[in-house]
XYZ file of N, CA and C in Angstrom:
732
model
N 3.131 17.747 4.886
C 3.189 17.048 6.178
C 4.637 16.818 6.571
N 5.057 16.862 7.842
C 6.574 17.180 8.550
C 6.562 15.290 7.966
N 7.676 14.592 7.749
C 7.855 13.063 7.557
C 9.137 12.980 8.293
N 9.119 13.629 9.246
C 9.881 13.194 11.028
C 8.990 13.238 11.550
N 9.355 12.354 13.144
C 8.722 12.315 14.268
C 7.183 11.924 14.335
N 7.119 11.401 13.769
C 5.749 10.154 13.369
C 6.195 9.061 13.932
N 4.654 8.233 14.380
C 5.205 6.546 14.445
C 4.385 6.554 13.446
N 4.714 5.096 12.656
C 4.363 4.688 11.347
C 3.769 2.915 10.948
N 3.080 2.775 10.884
C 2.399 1.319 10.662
C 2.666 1.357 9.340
N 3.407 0.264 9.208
C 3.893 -0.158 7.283
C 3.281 -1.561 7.711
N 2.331 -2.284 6.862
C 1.817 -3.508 6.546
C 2.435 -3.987 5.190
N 2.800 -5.438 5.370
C 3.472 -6.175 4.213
C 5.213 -5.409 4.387
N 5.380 -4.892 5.577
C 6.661 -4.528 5.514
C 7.860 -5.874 5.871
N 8.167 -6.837 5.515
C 8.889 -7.525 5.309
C 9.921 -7.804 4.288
N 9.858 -7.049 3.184
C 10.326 -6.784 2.169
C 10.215 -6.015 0.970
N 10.459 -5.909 -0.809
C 10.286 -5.397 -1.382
C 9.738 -3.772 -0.957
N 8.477 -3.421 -1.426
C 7.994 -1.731 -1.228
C 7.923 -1.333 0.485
N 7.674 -2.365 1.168
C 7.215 -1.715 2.451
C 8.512 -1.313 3.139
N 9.342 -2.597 3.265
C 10.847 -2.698 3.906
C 11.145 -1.286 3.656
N 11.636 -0.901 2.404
C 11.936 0.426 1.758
C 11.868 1.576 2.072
N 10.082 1.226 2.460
C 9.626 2.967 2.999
C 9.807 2.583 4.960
N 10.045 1.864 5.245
C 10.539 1.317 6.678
C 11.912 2.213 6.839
N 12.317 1.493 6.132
C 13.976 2.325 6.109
C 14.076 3.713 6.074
N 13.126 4.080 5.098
C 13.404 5.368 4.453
C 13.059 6.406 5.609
N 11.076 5.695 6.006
C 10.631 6.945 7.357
C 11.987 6.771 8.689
N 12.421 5.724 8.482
C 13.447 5.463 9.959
C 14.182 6.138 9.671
N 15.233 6.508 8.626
C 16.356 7.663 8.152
C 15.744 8.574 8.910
N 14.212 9.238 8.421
C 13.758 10.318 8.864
C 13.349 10.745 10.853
N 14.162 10.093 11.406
C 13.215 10.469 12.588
C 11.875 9.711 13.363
N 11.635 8.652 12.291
C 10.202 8.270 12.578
C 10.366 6.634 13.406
N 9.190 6.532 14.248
C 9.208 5.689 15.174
C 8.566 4.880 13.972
N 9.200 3.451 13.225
C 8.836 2.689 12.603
C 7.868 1.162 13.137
N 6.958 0.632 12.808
C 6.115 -0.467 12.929
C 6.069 -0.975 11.852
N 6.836 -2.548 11.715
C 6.135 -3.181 10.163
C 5.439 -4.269 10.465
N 4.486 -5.120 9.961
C 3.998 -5.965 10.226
C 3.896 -6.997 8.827
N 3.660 -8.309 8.892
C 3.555 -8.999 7.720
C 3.391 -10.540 8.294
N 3.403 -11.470 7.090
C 2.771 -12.757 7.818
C 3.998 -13.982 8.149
N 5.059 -13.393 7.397
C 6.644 -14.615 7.336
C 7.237 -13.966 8.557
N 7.454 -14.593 9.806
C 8.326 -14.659 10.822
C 10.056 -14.243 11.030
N 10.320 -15.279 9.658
C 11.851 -15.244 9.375
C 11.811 -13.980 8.636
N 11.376 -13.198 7.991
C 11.343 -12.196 6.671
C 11.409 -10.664 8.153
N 10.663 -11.478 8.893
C 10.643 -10.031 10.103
C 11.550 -10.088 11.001
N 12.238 -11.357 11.114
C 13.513 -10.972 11.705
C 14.142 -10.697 11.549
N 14.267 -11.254 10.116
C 15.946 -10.302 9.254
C 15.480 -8.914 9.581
N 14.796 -8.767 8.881
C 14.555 -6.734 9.285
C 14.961 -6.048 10.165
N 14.595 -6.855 11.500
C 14.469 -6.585 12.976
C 16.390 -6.359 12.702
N 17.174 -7.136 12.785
C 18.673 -7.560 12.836
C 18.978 -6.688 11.927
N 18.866 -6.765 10.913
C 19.408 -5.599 9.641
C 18.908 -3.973 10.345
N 17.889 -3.779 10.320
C 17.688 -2.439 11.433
C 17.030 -2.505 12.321
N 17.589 -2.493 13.543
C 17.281 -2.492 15.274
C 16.476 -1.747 15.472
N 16.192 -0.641 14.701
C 14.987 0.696 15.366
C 13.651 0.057 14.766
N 13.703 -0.213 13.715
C 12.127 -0.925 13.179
C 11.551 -1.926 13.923
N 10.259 -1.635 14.531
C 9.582 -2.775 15.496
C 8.916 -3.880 14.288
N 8.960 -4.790 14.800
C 8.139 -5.877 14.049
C 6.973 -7.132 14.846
N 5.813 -7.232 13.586
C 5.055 -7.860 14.332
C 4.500 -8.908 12.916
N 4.202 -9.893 13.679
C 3.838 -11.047 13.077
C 2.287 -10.813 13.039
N 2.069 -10.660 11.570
C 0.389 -10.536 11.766
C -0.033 -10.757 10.668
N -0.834 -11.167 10.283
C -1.762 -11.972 8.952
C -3.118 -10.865 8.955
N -2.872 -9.455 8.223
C -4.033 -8.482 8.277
C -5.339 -9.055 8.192
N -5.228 -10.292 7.077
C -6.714 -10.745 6.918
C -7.201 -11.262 7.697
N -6.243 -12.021 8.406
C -7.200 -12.652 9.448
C -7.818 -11.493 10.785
N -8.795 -11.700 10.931
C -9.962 -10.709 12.100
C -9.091 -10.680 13.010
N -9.110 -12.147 13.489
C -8.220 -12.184 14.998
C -6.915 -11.579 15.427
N -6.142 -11.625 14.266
C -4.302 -11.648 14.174
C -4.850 -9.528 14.033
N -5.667 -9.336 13.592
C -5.511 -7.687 13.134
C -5.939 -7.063 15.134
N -7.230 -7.646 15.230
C -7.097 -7.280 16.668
C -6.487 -7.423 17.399
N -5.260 -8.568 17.491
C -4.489 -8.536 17.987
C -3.356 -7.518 18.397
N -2.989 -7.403 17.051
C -2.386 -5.973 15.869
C -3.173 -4.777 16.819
N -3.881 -4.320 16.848
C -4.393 -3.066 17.088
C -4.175 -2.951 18.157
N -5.076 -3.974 19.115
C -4.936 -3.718 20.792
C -3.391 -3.395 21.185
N -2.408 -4.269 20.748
C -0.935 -3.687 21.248
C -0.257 -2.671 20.471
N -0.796 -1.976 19.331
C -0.846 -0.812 18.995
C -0.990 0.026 19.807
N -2.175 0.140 20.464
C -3.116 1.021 21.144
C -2.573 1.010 22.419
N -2.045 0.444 22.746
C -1.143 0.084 24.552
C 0.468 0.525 24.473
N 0.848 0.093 23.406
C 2.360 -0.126 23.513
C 3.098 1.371 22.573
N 2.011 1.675 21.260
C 2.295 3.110 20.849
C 1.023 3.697 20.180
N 0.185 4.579 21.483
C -1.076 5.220 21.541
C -0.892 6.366 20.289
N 0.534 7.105 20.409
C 1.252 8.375 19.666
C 1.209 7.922 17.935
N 0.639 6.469 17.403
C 0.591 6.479 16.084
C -0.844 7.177 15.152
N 0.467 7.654 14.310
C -0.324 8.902 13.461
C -0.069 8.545 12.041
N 0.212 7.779 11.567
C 0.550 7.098 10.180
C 0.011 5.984 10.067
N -0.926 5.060 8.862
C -0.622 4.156 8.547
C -0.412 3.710 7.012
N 0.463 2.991 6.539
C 0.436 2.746 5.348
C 0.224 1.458 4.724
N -0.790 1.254 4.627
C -1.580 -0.218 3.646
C -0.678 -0.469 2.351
N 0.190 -1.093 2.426
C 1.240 -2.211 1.786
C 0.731 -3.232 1.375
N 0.465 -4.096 2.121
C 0.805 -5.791 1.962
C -0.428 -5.014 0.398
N 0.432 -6.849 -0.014
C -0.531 -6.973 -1.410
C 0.289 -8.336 -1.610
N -0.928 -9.110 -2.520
C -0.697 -10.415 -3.417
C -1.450 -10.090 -4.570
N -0.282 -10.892 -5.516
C -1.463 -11.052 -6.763
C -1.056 -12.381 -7.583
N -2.238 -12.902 -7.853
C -2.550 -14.680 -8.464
C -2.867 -14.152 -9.833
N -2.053 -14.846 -10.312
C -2.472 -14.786 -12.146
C -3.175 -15.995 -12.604
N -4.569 -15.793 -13.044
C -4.647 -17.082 -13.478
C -5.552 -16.542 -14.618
N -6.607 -17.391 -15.336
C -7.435 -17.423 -16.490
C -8.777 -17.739 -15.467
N -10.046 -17.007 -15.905
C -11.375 -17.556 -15.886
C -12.179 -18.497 -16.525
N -11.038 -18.565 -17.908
C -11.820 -19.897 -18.611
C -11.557 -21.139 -18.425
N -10.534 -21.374 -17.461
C -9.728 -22.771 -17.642
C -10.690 -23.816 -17.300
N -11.716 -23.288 -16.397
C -12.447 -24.422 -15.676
C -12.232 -24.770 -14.514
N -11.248 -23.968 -13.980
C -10.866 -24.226 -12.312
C -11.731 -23.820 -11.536
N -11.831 -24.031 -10.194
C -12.418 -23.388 -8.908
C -11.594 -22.292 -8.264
N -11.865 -20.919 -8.262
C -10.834 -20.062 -8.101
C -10.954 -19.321 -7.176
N -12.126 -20.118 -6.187
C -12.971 -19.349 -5.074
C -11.841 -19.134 -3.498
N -10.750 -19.780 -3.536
C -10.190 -19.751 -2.638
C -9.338 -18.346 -2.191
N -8.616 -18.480 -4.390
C -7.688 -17.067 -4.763
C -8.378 -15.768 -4.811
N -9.528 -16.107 -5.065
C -10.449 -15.058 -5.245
C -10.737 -14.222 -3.536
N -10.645 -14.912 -2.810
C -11.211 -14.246 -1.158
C -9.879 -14.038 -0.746
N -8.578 -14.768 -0.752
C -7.000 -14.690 -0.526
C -7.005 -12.720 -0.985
N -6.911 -12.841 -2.558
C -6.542 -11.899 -3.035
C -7.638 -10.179 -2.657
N -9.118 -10.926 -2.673
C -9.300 -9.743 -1.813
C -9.567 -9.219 -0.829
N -9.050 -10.129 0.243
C -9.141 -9.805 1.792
C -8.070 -9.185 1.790
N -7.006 -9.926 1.577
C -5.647 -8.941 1.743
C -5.671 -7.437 1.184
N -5.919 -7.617 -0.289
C -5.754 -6.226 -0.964
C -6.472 -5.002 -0.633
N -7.656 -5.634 -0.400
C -8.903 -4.710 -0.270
C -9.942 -4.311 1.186
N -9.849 -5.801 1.497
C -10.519 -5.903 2.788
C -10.265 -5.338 4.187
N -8.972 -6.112 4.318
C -8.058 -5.766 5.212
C -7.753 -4.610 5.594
N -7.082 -3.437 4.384
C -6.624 -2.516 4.028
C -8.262 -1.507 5.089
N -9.474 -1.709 4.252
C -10.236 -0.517 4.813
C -11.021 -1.228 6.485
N -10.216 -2.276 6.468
C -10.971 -2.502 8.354
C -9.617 -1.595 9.016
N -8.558 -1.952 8.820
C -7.708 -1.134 9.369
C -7.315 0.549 9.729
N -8.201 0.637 8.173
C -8.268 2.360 8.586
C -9.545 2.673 9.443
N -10.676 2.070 9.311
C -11.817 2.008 10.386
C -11.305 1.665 11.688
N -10.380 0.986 11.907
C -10.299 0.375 13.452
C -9.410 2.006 13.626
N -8.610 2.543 12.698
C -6.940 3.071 13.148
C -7.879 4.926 13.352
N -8.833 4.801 12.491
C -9.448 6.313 12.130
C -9.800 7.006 13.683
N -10.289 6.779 14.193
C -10.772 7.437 15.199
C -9.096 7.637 16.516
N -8.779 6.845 16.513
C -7.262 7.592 17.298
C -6.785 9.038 16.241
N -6.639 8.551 15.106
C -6.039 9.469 14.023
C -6.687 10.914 14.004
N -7.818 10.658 14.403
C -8.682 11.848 14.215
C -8.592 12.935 15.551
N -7.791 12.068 16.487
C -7.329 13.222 17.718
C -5.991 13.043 17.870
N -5.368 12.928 16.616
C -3.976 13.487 16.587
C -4.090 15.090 16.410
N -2.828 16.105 16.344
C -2.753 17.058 15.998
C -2.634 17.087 13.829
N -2.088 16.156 13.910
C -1.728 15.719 12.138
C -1.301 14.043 12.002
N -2.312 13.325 10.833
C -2.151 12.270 10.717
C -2.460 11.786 9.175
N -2.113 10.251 9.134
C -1.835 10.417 7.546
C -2.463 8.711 6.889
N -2.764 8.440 6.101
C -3.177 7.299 5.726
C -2.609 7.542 4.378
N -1.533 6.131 3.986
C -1.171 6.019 2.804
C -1.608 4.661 2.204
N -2.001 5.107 1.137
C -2.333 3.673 0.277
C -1.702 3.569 -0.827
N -1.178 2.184 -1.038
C -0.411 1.818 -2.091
C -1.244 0.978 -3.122
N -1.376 1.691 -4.378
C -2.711 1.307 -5.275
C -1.741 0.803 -6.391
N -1.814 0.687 -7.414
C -1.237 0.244 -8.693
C -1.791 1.362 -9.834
N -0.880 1.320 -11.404
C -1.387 1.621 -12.484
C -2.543 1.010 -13.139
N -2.421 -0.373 -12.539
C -3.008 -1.178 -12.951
C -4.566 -1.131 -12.504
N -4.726 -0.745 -11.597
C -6.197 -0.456 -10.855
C -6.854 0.630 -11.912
N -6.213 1.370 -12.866
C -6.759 2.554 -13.761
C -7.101 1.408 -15.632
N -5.666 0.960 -15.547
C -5.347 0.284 -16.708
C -4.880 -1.094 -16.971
N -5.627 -1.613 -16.735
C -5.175 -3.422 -16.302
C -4.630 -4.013 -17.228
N -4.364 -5.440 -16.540
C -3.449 -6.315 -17.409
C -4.306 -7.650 -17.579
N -4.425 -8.020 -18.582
C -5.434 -9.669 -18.450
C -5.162 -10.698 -17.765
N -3.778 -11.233 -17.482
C -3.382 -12.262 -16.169
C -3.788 -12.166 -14.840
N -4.196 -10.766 -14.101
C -4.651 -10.856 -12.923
C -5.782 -10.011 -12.759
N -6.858 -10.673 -12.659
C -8.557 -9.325 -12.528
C -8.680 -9.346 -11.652
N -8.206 -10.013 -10.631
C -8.716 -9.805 -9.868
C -7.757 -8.556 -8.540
N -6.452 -8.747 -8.804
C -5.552 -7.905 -8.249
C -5.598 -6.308 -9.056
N -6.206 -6.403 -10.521
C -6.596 -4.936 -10.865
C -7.843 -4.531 -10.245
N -9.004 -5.759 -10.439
C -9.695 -4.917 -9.710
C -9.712 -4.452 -7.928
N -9.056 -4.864 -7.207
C -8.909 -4.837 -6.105
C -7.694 -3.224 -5.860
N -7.203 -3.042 -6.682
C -6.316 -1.754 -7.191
C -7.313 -0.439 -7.592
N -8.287 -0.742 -8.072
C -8.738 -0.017 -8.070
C -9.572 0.417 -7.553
N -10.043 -0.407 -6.453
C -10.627 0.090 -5.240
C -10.150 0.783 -4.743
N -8.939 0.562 -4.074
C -8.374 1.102 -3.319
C -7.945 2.787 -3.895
N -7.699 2.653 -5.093
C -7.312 3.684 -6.173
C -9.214 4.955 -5.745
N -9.742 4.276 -5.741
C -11.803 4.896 -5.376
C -11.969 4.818 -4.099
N -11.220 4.458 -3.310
C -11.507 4.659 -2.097
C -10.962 5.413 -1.191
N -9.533 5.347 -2.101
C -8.484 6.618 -1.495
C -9.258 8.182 -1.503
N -9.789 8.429 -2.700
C -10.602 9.666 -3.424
C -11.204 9.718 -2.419
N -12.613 8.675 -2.411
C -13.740 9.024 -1.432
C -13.742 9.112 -0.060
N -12.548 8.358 0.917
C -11.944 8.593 1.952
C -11.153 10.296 1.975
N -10.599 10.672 1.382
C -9.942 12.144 0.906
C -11.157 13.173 1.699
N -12.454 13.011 0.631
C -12.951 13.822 0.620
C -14.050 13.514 1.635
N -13.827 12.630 2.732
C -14.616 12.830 3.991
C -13.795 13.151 5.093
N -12.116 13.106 4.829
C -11.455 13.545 5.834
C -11.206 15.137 5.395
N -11.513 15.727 4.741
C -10.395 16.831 4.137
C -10.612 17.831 5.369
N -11.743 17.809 6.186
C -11.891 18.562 7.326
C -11.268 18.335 8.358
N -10.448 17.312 8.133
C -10.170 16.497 9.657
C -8.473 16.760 9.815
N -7.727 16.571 10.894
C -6.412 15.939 10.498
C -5.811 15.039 9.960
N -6.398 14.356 9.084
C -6.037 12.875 8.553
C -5.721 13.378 7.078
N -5.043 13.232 6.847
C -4.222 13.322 4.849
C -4.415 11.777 4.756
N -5.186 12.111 3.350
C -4.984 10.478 2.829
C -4.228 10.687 1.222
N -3.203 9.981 1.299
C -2.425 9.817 0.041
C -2.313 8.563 -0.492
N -2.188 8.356 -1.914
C -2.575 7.397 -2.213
C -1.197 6.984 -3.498
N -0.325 6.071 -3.344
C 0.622 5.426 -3.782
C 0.471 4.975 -5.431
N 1.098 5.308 -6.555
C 0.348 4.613 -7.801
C 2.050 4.592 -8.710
N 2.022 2.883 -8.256
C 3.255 2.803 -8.763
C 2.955 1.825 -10.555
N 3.733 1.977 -11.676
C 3.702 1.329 -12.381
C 4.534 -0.156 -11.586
N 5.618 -0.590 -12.565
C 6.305 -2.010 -12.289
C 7.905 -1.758 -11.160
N 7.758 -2.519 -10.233
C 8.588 -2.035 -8.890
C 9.326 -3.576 -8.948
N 10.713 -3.302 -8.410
C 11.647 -4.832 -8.546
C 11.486 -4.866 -7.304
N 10.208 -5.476 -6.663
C 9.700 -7.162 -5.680
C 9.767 -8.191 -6.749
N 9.317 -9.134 -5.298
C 8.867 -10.636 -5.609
C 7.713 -10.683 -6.492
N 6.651 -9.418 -6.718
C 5.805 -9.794 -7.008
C 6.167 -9.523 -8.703
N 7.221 -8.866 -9.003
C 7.419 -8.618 -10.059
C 8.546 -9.368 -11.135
N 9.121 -10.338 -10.117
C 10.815 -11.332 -10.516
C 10.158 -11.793 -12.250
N 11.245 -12.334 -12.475
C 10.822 -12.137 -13.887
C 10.730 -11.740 -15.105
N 10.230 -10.666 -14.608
C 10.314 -9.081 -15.050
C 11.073 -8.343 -15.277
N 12.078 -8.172 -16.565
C 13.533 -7.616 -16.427
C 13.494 -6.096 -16.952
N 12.507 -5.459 -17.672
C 12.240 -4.027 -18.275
C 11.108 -3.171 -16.975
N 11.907 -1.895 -17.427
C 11.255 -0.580 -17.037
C 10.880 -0.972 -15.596
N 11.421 -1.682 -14.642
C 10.998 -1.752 -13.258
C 12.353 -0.697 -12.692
N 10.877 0.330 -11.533
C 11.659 1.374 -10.682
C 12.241 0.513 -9.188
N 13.272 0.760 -8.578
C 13.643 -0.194 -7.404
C 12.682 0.436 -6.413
N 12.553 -0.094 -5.789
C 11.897 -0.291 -4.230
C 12.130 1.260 -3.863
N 13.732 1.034 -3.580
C 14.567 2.228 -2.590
C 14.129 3.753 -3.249
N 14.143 3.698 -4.791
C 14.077 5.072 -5.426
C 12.153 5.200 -5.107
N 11.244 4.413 -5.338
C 10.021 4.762 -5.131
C 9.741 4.954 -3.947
N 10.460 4.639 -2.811
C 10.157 5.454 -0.995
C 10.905 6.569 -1.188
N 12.210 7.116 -2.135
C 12.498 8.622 -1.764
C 11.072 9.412 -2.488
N 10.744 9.240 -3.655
C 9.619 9.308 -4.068
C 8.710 9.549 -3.088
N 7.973 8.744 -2.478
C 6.982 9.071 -2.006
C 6.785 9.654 -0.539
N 8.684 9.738 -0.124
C 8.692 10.510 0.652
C 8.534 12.177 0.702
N 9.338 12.432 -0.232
C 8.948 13.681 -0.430
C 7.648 14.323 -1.320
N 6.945 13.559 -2.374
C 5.169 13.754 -2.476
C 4.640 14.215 -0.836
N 5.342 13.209 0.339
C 4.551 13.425 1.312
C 4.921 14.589 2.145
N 5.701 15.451 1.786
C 6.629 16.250 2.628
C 5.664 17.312 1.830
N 5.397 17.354 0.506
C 4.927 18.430 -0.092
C 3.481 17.972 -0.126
N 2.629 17.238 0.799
C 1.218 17.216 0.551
C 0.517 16.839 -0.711
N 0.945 16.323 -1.498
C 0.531 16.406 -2.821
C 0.156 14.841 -2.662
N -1.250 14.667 -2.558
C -2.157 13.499 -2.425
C -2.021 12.467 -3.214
N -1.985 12.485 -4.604
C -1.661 11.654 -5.583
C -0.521 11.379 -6.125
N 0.504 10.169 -5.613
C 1.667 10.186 -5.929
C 2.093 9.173 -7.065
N 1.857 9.687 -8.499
C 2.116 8.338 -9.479
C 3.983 8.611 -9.412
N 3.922 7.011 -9.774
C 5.692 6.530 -9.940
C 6.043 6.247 -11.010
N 7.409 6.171 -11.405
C 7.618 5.628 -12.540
C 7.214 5.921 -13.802
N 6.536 5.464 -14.422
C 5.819 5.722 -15.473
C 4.488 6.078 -15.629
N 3.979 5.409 -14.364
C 2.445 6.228 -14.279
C 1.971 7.440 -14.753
N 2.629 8.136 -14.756
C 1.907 9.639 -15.437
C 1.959 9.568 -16.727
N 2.957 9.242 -17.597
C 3.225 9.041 -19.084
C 2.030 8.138 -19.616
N 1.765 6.459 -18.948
C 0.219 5.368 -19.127
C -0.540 6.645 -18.798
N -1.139 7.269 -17.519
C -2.161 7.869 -17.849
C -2.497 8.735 -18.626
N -1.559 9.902 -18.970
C -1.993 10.410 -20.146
C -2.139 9.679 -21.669
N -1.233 8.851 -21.916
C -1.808 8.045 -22.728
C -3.227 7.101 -22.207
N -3.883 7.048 -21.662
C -4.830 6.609 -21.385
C -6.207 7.365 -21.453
N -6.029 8.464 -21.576
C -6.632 9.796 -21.269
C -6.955 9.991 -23.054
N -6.004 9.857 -23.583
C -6.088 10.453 -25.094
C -5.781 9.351 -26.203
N -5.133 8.273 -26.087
C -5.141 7.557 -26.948
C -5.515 6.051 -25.834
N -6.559 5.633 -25.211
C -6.934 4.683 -24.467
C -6.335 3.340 -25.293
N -6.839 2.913 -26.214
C -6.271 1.647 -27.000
C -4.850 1.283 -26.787
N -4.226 1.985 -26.892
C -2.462 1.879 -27.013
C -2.407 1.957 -25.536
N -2.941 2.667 -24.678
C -2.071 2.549 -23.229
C -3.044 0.837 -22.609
N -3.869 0.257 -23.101
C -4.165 -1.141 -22.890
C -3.533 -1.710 -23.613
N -2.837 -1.701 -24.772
C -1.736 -2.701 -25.266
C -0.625 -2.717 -24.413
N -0.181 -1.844 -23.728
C 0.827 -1.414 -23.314
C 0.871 -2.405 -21.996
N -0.473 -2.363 -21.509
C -0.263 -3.060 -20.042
C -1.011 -4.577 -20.275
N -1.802 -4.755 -21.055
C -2.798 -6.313 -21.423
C -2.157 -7.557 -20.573
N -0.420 -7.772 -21.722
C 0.294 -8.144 -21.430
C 1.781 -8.435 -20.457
N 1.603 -7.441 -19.748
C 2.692 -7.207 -19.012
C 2.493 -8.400 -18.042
């Protein structure tokens, strides 16, 4: 797929992974859109680079996404990209005895929910482009989890099964769906964290060019090394991540 002259919907683009690939499609030619829910986080952007449009929008919420779409659909009809970003993830325990019903709908409206109303609302423009593209940003973790967050693996790996089964109902269509599979990336969501994290900036040249060469499944980092260990010695590539 050409990765000039696209407009581009990046969600959760306010910082860390999205900002990144913001920058990166804008290097390229591409009419950039980020959206996310911090105000101040989208202005810096806006000021730091003038070509990236920004919009204040809370995906989960119904209202704030239609909002989102309708001035999509008015203001740039010509979008042929979108890439499902935003993500949270809550670490907690199931045994503690808490009520966790709040983190539990937080974590998968955003991750999961959100993500496939958007390609339903975005699919049918996409589908009378000449060439169009849906990227999803899944985790290692959606294959090979970690015990602090089940609920952000399992919500990874939806998206990780939905990318597939979306694939193979567009493969007739103009729509490429590629699907993002990063191990540990230096965000917020990762601070802390001082080993084996790939930066932001090096995983958008990454997945810029996966996308230049069509190649649907783009693992990062270490991802390919966990999955084959996962593949052949399963035990050891769950020690590997349990704890992370």
């Amino acid at each position: 797929m050409n990765i000039a002259n696209n407009t581009v919907l990046i969600t959760g683009g306010g910082s860390g992974i999205g900002l990144s690939l913001a920058r990166a499609f804008s290097r390229h030619h591409n009419t950039v859109i980020v959206c996310g829910r911090n105000p101040a986080k989208l202005e810096a952007v806006h000021k730091q680079n003038p070509d990236v449009v920004t919009f204040v929008c809370d995906i989960a919420n119904e209202g704030e996404q239609d909002n989102l779409i309708n001035a999509l659909q008015q203001k740039y009809p010509q979008l042929n990209m979108l890439v499902n970003n935003a993500g949270i993830q809550h670490n907690y325990d199931f045994t503690d005895g808490k009520d966790h019903r709040g983190l539990i709908d937080e974590e998968t409206n955003i991750n999961f929910v959100a993500p496939m109303r958007l390609v339903d609302r975005l699919l049918p423009t996409f589908m009378r482009m000449q060439v169009a593209a849906i990227v999803n940003i899944s985790s290692a973790l959606g294959v090979v989890p970690k015990q602090s967050a089940p609920i952000y693996c399992a919500t990874k790996a939806a998206i990780h099964n939905f990318s597939k089964a979306l694939r193979y109902q567009l493969e007739k269509t103009p729509v490429k769906v590629f699907e993002v599979i990063p191990t540990l990336v230096g965000t917020e969501m990762a601070s802390g964290r001082t080993k084996n994290k790939i930066s932001p900036d090096s995983l958008a040249g990454e997945v810029l060019r996966a996308i230049e060469r069509d190649k649907f499944e783009i693992p990062i980092g270490k991802t390919r090394m966990l999955f084959l260990l996962n593949r052949f010695a399963p035990a050891m590539a769950e020690r590997i991540t349990r704890d992370v």
